[in-house]
Amino acid sequence: MTGAQEGADNAAISNRLSFSRAAGHEGLRENGTVNIDFHAHILTEDTMRLMRGVSAEYGPRVERSGEAATMVIGETRYANVPSGTWDVAERLAHMDATAVDAQAVAVVPFTFGYQLGPKLAGELCRVQNEQLASLHRAHPARFFPLGCVPLQDPAAAVAEAEHAITQLGLYGLGLGTRLPDKNFDWPELEPFWATVERLDVPIMFHPTQRLSMPDLKDYYLVNFIGNPLDSTIMIAALTFGGVLKRHPALKLVIVHAGGFVPYQLGRFDHGWRVRPEPKARLDEPPSISIRRLYFDTIAHSRGALEYLVGEFGPDHVVLGTDYPYDMGLEDPMGTVDELRGASEEGKRLIKGGNAAQLLKLA
């Protein structure tokens, strides 16, 4: 894509939008239908280079062999990583081809860094957040970045969240779903949840890259089952641990259509009623907290997505593609357009209206 072509594309989108300033950020007030992908990942070549400057061992690098690319981080190798991960021109062309006007873009799951020492993880987060801010400056109508923080160090996570939002101007956070040895009901994270609630920005949670798990090593089950399972465990911990009740203003987006939780919500409520264990930290049915969550559209089943929209309402579902990965949606707009029972207004909310509200663009 040439600079002139990109400028024309940005102008076309901006013609449908009016700009305002909100909470120190450049925001957008919707003036038409704008399609916003709330689930996308990026790791540019400049970002990888700068991360290697922080740590030659844990800064990511790409090894190419013909058309195939492998990302190497430490001793871990991630095969078949698509070039759209780092190629911004390819990304913009794909967005145009699929009618995605903008992405609320986060880092790739490989670089959350929760397994690293807190200092190194914080330094790598800072590099990625600064690069995300630079991406937004270069393409202000196309990318609304979600920053990362070193959650294994709650105090550092608070400081980086404050810096990312108030200094770098990022639009929210994109986090994993677990620490190596802790779930997110870890009491030391309370100041972090309080900080995010005060900053009034959304968090997009993506399953932390699970490289191994008993019984999931074959058939790519580590993704098919492992990813939605990670999200399910995280939601359960936040809910039954009372985090969501204590911080009702949190705006949390769960990808992959919410893992297994939306489809087992009745089981959670039933278990809370008949068992003593779920009441240890929660004195109300879990569905009360869970119904405040947001979910993306990646269900890979029209029936499942229609259930999600019908059960939680179109105002709690956002567009998601998981770009650039192969487990995402190939036709995001068609997926929404084909929903039975959803009104045109509901579809508009899913395609971008809800995202605009969460990101304070509207």
Coordinates of C-alpha atoms in Angstrom, one line a residue:
M1 CA 0.0 0.0 0.0
T2 CA 1.4 3.4 -0.9
G3 CA 1.5 6.4 1.4
A4 CA -1.1 8.1 -0.8
Q5 CA -3.4 5.1 -0.8
E6 CA -3.1 4.8 3.0
G7 CA -3.8 8.5 3.4
A8 CA -6.9 8.2 1.2
D9 CA -8.1 5.3 3.3
N10 CA -7.6 7.1 6.5
A11 CA -9.4 10.2 5.1
A12 CA -12.3 8.0 4.0
I13 CA -12.7 6.6 7.5
S14 CA -12.2 10.0 9.1
N15 CA -15.0 11.4 7.0
R16 CA -17.4 9.1 8.9
L17 CA -15.9 10.2 12.2
S18 CA -15.6 13.4 14.1
F19 CA -12.7 13.8 16.5
S20 CA -12.9 15.0 20.1
R21 CA -10.7 15.0 23.2
A22 CA -11.7 12.8 26.2
A23 CA -9.7 12.1 29.4
G24 CA -6.5 13.3 27.8
H25 CA -6.8 11.0 24.8
E26 CA -7.7 11.5 21.2
G27 CA -11.1 10.0 20.8
L28 CA -13.7 9.6 18.2
R29 CA -17.4 10.4 18.3
E30 CA -19.3 8.0 16.0
N31 CA -20.9 9.6 13.0
G32 CA -21.9 6.6 11.0
T33 CA -21.1 2.9 11.1
V34 CA -17.5 2.1 12.0
N35 CA -16.3 -1.5 12.2
I36 CA -13.8 -2.1 15.1
D37 CA -12.0 -5.3 15.7
F38 CA -11.4 -5.7 19.4
H39 CA -9.3 -8.9 19.2
A40 CA -6.1 -8.5 17.1
H41 CA -2.3 -8.9 17.8
I42 CA 0.8 -7.2 16.5
L43 CA 4.6 -7.5 17.0
T44 CA 6.4 -5.3 14.5
E45 CA 10.0 -5.9 13.4
D46 CA 11.1 -2.6 15.1
T47 CA 9.5 -3.8 18.3
M48 CA 11.3 -7.1 18.1
R49 CA 14.6 -5.4 17.5
L50 CA 14.1 -3.1 20.5
M51 CA 13.1 -6.0 22.7
R52 CA 16.3 -7.8 21.7
G53 CA 18.1 -4.7 22.8
V54 CA 16.7 -5.2 26.2
S55 CA 17.3 -8.9 26.3
A56 CA 19.2 -10.9 23.6
E57 CA 17.8 -14.1 25.1
Y58 CA 14.1 -13.2 25.5
G59 CA 13.7 -10.5 22.8
P60 CA 11.8 -12.3 20.0
R61 CA 13.3 -13.0 16.6
V62 CA 11.9 -14.5 13.4
E63 CA 13.6 -17.4 11.5
R64 CA 12.4 -17.7 7.9
S65 CA 12.6 -20.8 5.7
G66 CA 10.9 -20.2 2.4
E67 CA 7.3 -19.2 3.1
A68 CA 7.4 -20.5 6.7
A69 CA 8.3 -18.3 9.7
T70 CA 9.2 -19.4 13.2
M71 CA 9.2 -17.0 16.2
V72 CA 11.9 -17.8 18.7
I73 CA 11.7 -16.5 22.3
G74 CA 14.2 -17.9 24.7
E75 CA 14.2 -21.7 24.2
T76 CA 10.7 -21.7 22.9
R77 CA 9.9 -21.9 19.2
Y78 CA 6.5 -20.9 17.7
A79 CA 6.1 -22.4 14.2
N80 CA 4.0 -21.0 11.3
V81 CA 3.7 -17.5 12.6
P82 CA 2.0 -15.4 9.8
S83 CA 3.8 -12.4 8.3
G84 CA 0.8 -10.2 9.2
T85 CA 2.1 -10.3 12.7
W86 CA 4.7 -7.7 11.8
D87 CA 3.9 -6.5 8.4
V88 CA 1.7 -3.4 8.9
A89 CA 1.1 -2.8 5.2
E90 CA -0.2 -6.4 4.9
R91 CA -2.4 -5.9 7.9
L92 CA -3.9 -2.7 6.5
A93 CA -4.7 -4.4 3.2
H94 CA -6.4 -7.3 5.0
M95 CA -8.4 -4.9 7.2
D96 CA -9.6 -3.1 4.0
A97 CA -10.5 -6.4 2.3
T98 CA -12.5 -7.5 5.3
A99 CA -14.2 -4.1 6.0
V100 CA -12.4 -3.6 9.3
D101 CA -12.0 0.1 9.8
A102 CA -9.9 -0.1 13.0
Q103 CA -8.3 -2.5 15.4
A104 CA -8.0 -2.3 19.2
V105 CA -4.7 -4.1 18.9
A106 CA -2.7 -5.8 21.6
V107 CA 0.7 -7.6 21.8
V108 CA 1.0 -11.2 20.8
P109 CA 0.4 -13.8 23.5
F110 CA 4.0 -15.0 23.2
T111 CA 5.3 -11.7 24.7
F112 CA 3.2 -11.3 27.9
G113 CA 6.4 -12.3 29.8
Y114 CA 4.7 -13.5 32.9
Q115 CA 7.3 -16.3 33.3
L116 CA 10.2 -13.8 33.4
G117 CA 11.7 -11.9 36.3
P118 CA 9.6 -8.8 37.1
K119 CA 12.3 -6.2 36.1
L120 CA 12.9 -7.8 32.7
A121 CA 9.2 -8.3 32.1
G122 CA 8.5 -4.6 32.9
E123 CA 11.2 -3.4 30.6
L124 CA 9.9 -5.5 27.7
C125 CA 6.4 -4.3 28.4
R126 CA 7.6 -0.7 28.3
V127 CA 9.2 -1.2 24.9
Q128 CA 6.0 -2.8 23.5
N129 CA 3.8 -0.1 24.9
E130 CA 5.9 2.7 23.5
Q131 CA 5.8 0.9 20.1
L132 CA 2.0 0.6 20.3
A133 CA 1.8 4.3 21.0
S134 CA 4.0 5.0 18.0
L135 CA 1.7 2.8 15.8
H136 CA -1.3 4.8 16.8
R137 CA 0.5 8.1 16.0
A138 CA 1.4 6.7 12.6
H139 CA -2.1 5.5 11.9
P140 CA -4.5 7.4 14.2
A141 CA -7.7 6.3 12.5
R142 CA -6.8 2.6 12.3
F143 CA -5.2 1.4 15.5
F144 CA -6.3 2.0 19.1
P145 CA -3.7 0.1 21.2
L146 CA -4.2 -2.0 24.3
G147 CA -1.0 -2.1 26.4
C148 CA 0.6 -4.8 28.5
V149 CA 1.9 -4.9 32.1
P150 CA 4.1 -7.2 34.2
L151 CA 1.3 -8.8 36.3
Q152 CA 3.7 -11.0 38.3
D153 CA 4.7 -7.8 40.1
P154 CA 1.4 -6.1 41.1
A155 CA 3.1 -2.7 42.0
A156 CA 4.9 -2.6 38.7
A157 CA 1.7 -3.6 36.9
V158 CA -0.1 -0.6 38.5
A159 CA 2.7 1.8 37.5
E160 CA 2.9 0.5 33.9
A161 CA -0.9 0.7 33.6
E162 CA -0.8 4.3 34.8
H163 CA 2.0 5.1 32.4
A164 CA 0.5 3.4 29.4
I165 CA -2.9 5.1 29.7
T166 CA -2.1 8.5 31.1
Q167 CA 1.4 9.1 29.5
L168 CA 1.4 7.1 26.3
G169 CA -2.3 7.6 25.5
L170 CA -3.1 3.9 25.0
Y171 CA -6.8 3.0 25.0
G172 CA -6.8 0.0 27.4
L173 CA -4.9 -3.1 28.3
G174 CA -4.4 -6.5 26.6
L175 CA -3.5 -9.2 29.1
G176 CA -3.2 -12.9 29.5
T177 CA -5.4 -15.1 31.6
R178 CA -3.1 -16.5 34.2
L179 CA 0.3 -16.3 35.9
P180 CA 2.5 -19.4 35.9
D181 CA 1.5 -20.3 39.5
K182 CA -1.4 -18.0 40.3
N183 CA -4.9 -17.2 39.1
F184 CA -6.2 -13.7 38.9
D185 CA -8.0 -13.9 42.3
W186 CA -4.5 -13.5 43.8
P187 CA -5.1 -11.0 46.6
E188 CA -2.0 -9.0 45.8
L189 CA -3.6 -7.9 42.5
E190 CA -6.3 -6.0 44.3
P191 CA -4.5 -2.6 43.8
F192 CA -4.2 -3.4 40.1
W193 CA -7.9 -4.1 39.6
A194 CA -8.7 -0.9 41.5
T195 CA -6.3 1.1 39.3
V196 CA -7.9 -0.2 36.1
E197 CA -11.3 0.5 37.5
R198 CA -10.3 4.1 38.3
L199 CA -8.6 4.6 34.9
D200 CA -11.9 3.5 33.3
V201 CA -10.4 1.6 30.4
P202 CA -11.2 -1.9 29.0
I203 CA -9.1 -5.0 29.4
M204 CA -9.0 -7.6 26.6
F205 CA -8.0 -10.9 28.0
H206 CA -6.4 -13.4 25.7
P207 CA -5.4 -17.0 26.8
T208 CA -1.8 -17.1 28.0
Q209 CA 0.1 -19.2 25.6
R210 CA -0.2 -22.7 27.0
L211 CA 2.6 -24.9 25.6
S212 CA 1.8 -28.1 27.3
M213 CA -1.0 -29.7 29.3
P214 CA -1.7 -33.3 30.1
D215 CA -4.0 -34.9 27.5
L216 CA -3.8 -31.9 25.2
K217 CA -0.5 -32.5 23.4
D218 CA -2.1 -34.1 20.3
Y219 CA -4.3 -32.8 17.5
Y220 CA -3.7 -29.1 18.5
L221 CA -6.0 -29.6 21.4
V222 CA -3.7 -27.2 23.3
N223 CA -5.5 -24.5 21.3
F224 CA -9.0 -26.0 20.6
I225 CA -9.5 -26.8 24.3
G226 CA -6.6 -25.2 26.1
N227 CA -7.4 -21.6 25.1
P228 CA -11.1 -21.6 26.0
L229 CA -10.3 -23.5 29.1
D230 CA -7.8 -20.9 30.2
S231 CA -10.4 -18.1 29.8
T232 CA -13.0 -20.2 31.6
I233 CA -10.7 -20.7 34.6
M234 CA -9.8 -17.0 34.7
I235 CA -13.5 -15.9 34.6
A236 CA -14.3 -18.4 37.4
A237 CA -11.4 -17.2 39.6
L238 CA -12.4 -13.5 39.1
T239 CA -16.0 -14.3 39.8
F240 CA -15.9 -16.8 42.7
G241 CA -12.9 -14.9 44.1
G242 CA -15.2 -11.8 44.4
V243 CA -13.0 -9.6 42.2
L244 CA -15.8 -8.8 39.8
K245 CA -18.2 -8.0 42.6
R246 CA -15.6 -5.8 44.4
H247 CA -14.9 -3.9 41.2
P248 CA -18.2 -3.7 39.3
A249 CA -17.0 -1.0 37.0
L250 CA -14.3 -3.1 35.4
K251 CA -14.8 -3.4 31.6
L252 CA -13.5 -6.9 30.7
V253 CA -13.6 -8.4 27.2
I254 CA -13.2 -12.2 27.0
V255 CA -12.1 -13.5 23.6
H256 CA -13.2 -16.7 21.8
A257 CA -16.8 -16.0 22.7
G258 CA -16.1 -16.3 26.4
G259 CA -14.5 -19.8 26.5
F260 CA -16.9 -22.3 28.0
V261 CA -18.4 -19.9 30.6
P262 CA -21.5 -18.5 28.7
Y263 CA -22.6 -22.0 27.9
Q264 CA -22.2 -23.3 31.4
L265 CA -23.5 -20.2 33.3
G266 CA -26.5 -22.1 34.7
R267 CA -24.1 -24.8 36.0
F268 CA -22.1 -22.1 37.9
D269 CA -25.3 -20.7 39.4
H270 CA -26.6 -24.1 40.4
G271 CA -23.3 -25.0 42.0
W272 CA -23.2 -21.8 43.9
R273 CA -26.7 -22.5 45.3
V274 CA -26.1 -26.2 46.4
R275 CA -22.4 -26.2 47.4
P276 CA -20.6 -24.4 50.2
E277 CA -17.3 -24.0 48.4
P278 CA -18.4 -21.3 45.8
K279 CA -19.7 -19.2 48.7
A280 CA -16.3 -18.8 50.4
R281 CA -15.7 -15.4 48.8
L282 CA -18.9 -14.7 46.9
D283 CA -22.3 -14.0 48.5
E284 CA -24.4 -13.7 45.3
P285 CA -25.0 -15.9 42.3
P286 CA -22.0 -15.8 39.9
S287 CA -24.1 -14.8 36.9
I288 CA -24.6 -11.4 38.4
S289 CA -21.0 -10.6 37.9
I290 CA -20.5 -12.6 34.7
R291 CA -23.3 -10.7 32.9
R292 CA -21.2 -7.5 33.1
L293 CA -18.5 -9.1 30.9
Y294 CA -18.1 -8.5 27.2
F295 CA -17.4 -11.3 24.7
D296 CA -16.0 -11.4 21.2
T297 CA -17.6 -13.0 18.1
I298 CA -15.1 -15.9 17.6
A299 CA -17.5 -18.8 18.3
H300 CA -17.0 -20.6 14.9
S301 CA -20.6 -21.5 15.0
R302 CA -23.6 -19.4 14.1
G303 CA -25.8 -21.2 16.6
A304 CA -23.3 -20.6 19.4
L305 CA -22.9 -16.9 18.6
E306 CA -26.7 -16.5 18.3
Y307 CA -27.0 -18.0 21.8
L308 CA -24.3 -15.7 23.1
V309 CA -26.0 -12.6 21.7
G310 CA -29.4 -13.7 22.8
E311 CA -28.3 -14.6 26.3
F312 CA -26.1 -11.6 27.1
G313 CA -27.5 -9.0 24.6
P314 CA -25.9 -7.4 21.5
D315 CA -24.6 -4.7 23.8
H316 CA -22.2 -7.1 25.4
V317 CA -20.6 -8.6 22.3
V318 CA -17.8 -7.0 20.2
L319 CA -16.2 -7.9 16.9
G320 CA -13.1 -10.1 17.1
T321 CA -10.9 -11.6 14.4
D322 CA -7.8 -12.8 16.2
Y323 CA -5.8 -11.3 13.3
P324 CA -3.4 -12.5 12.0
Y325 CA -3.9 -16.1 13.3
D326 CA -5.6 -19.0 11.5
M327 CA -8.0 -19.7 14.4
G328 CA -9.7 -16.4 13.9
L329 CA -12.6 -15.2 11.7
E330 CA -12.1 -15.1 8.0
D331 CA -15.3 -13.1 7.3
P332 CA -16.0 -11.0 10.4
M333 CA -18.8 -8.8 8.9
G334 CA -20.5 -11.8 7.3
T335 CA -20.4 -13.6 10.6
V336 CA -22.4 -10.7 12.2
D337 CA -24.7 -10.1 9.2
E338 CA -25.8 -13.7 9.2
L339 CA -27.0 -13.7 12.8
R340 CA -30.7 -14.6 13.0
G341 CA -32.8 -12.6 15.5
A342 CA -30.4 -9.7 15.8
S343 CA -31.7 -6.3 14.8
E344 CA -29.7 -4.0 12.6
E345 CA -29.0 -1.8 15.6
G346 CA -27.7 -4.9 17.5
K347 CA -25.4 -5.8 14.6
R348 CA -24.1 -2.2 14.5
L349 CA -23.3 -2.4 18.1
I350 CA -21.4 -5.7 17.6
K351 CA -19.5 -4.5 14.6
G352 CA -18.2 -1.3 16.3
G353 CA -20.6 0.6 18.5
N354 CA -19.8 -1.3 21.7
A355 CA -16.1 -1.1 21.0
A356 CA -16.3 2.7 20.4
Q357 CA -18.0 3.0 23.8
L358 CA -15.5 0.9 25.6
L359 CA -12.5 2.7 24.0
K360 CA -14.2 6.1 24.6
L361 CA -14.3 6.9 21.0
A362 CA -18.0 7.7 21.0

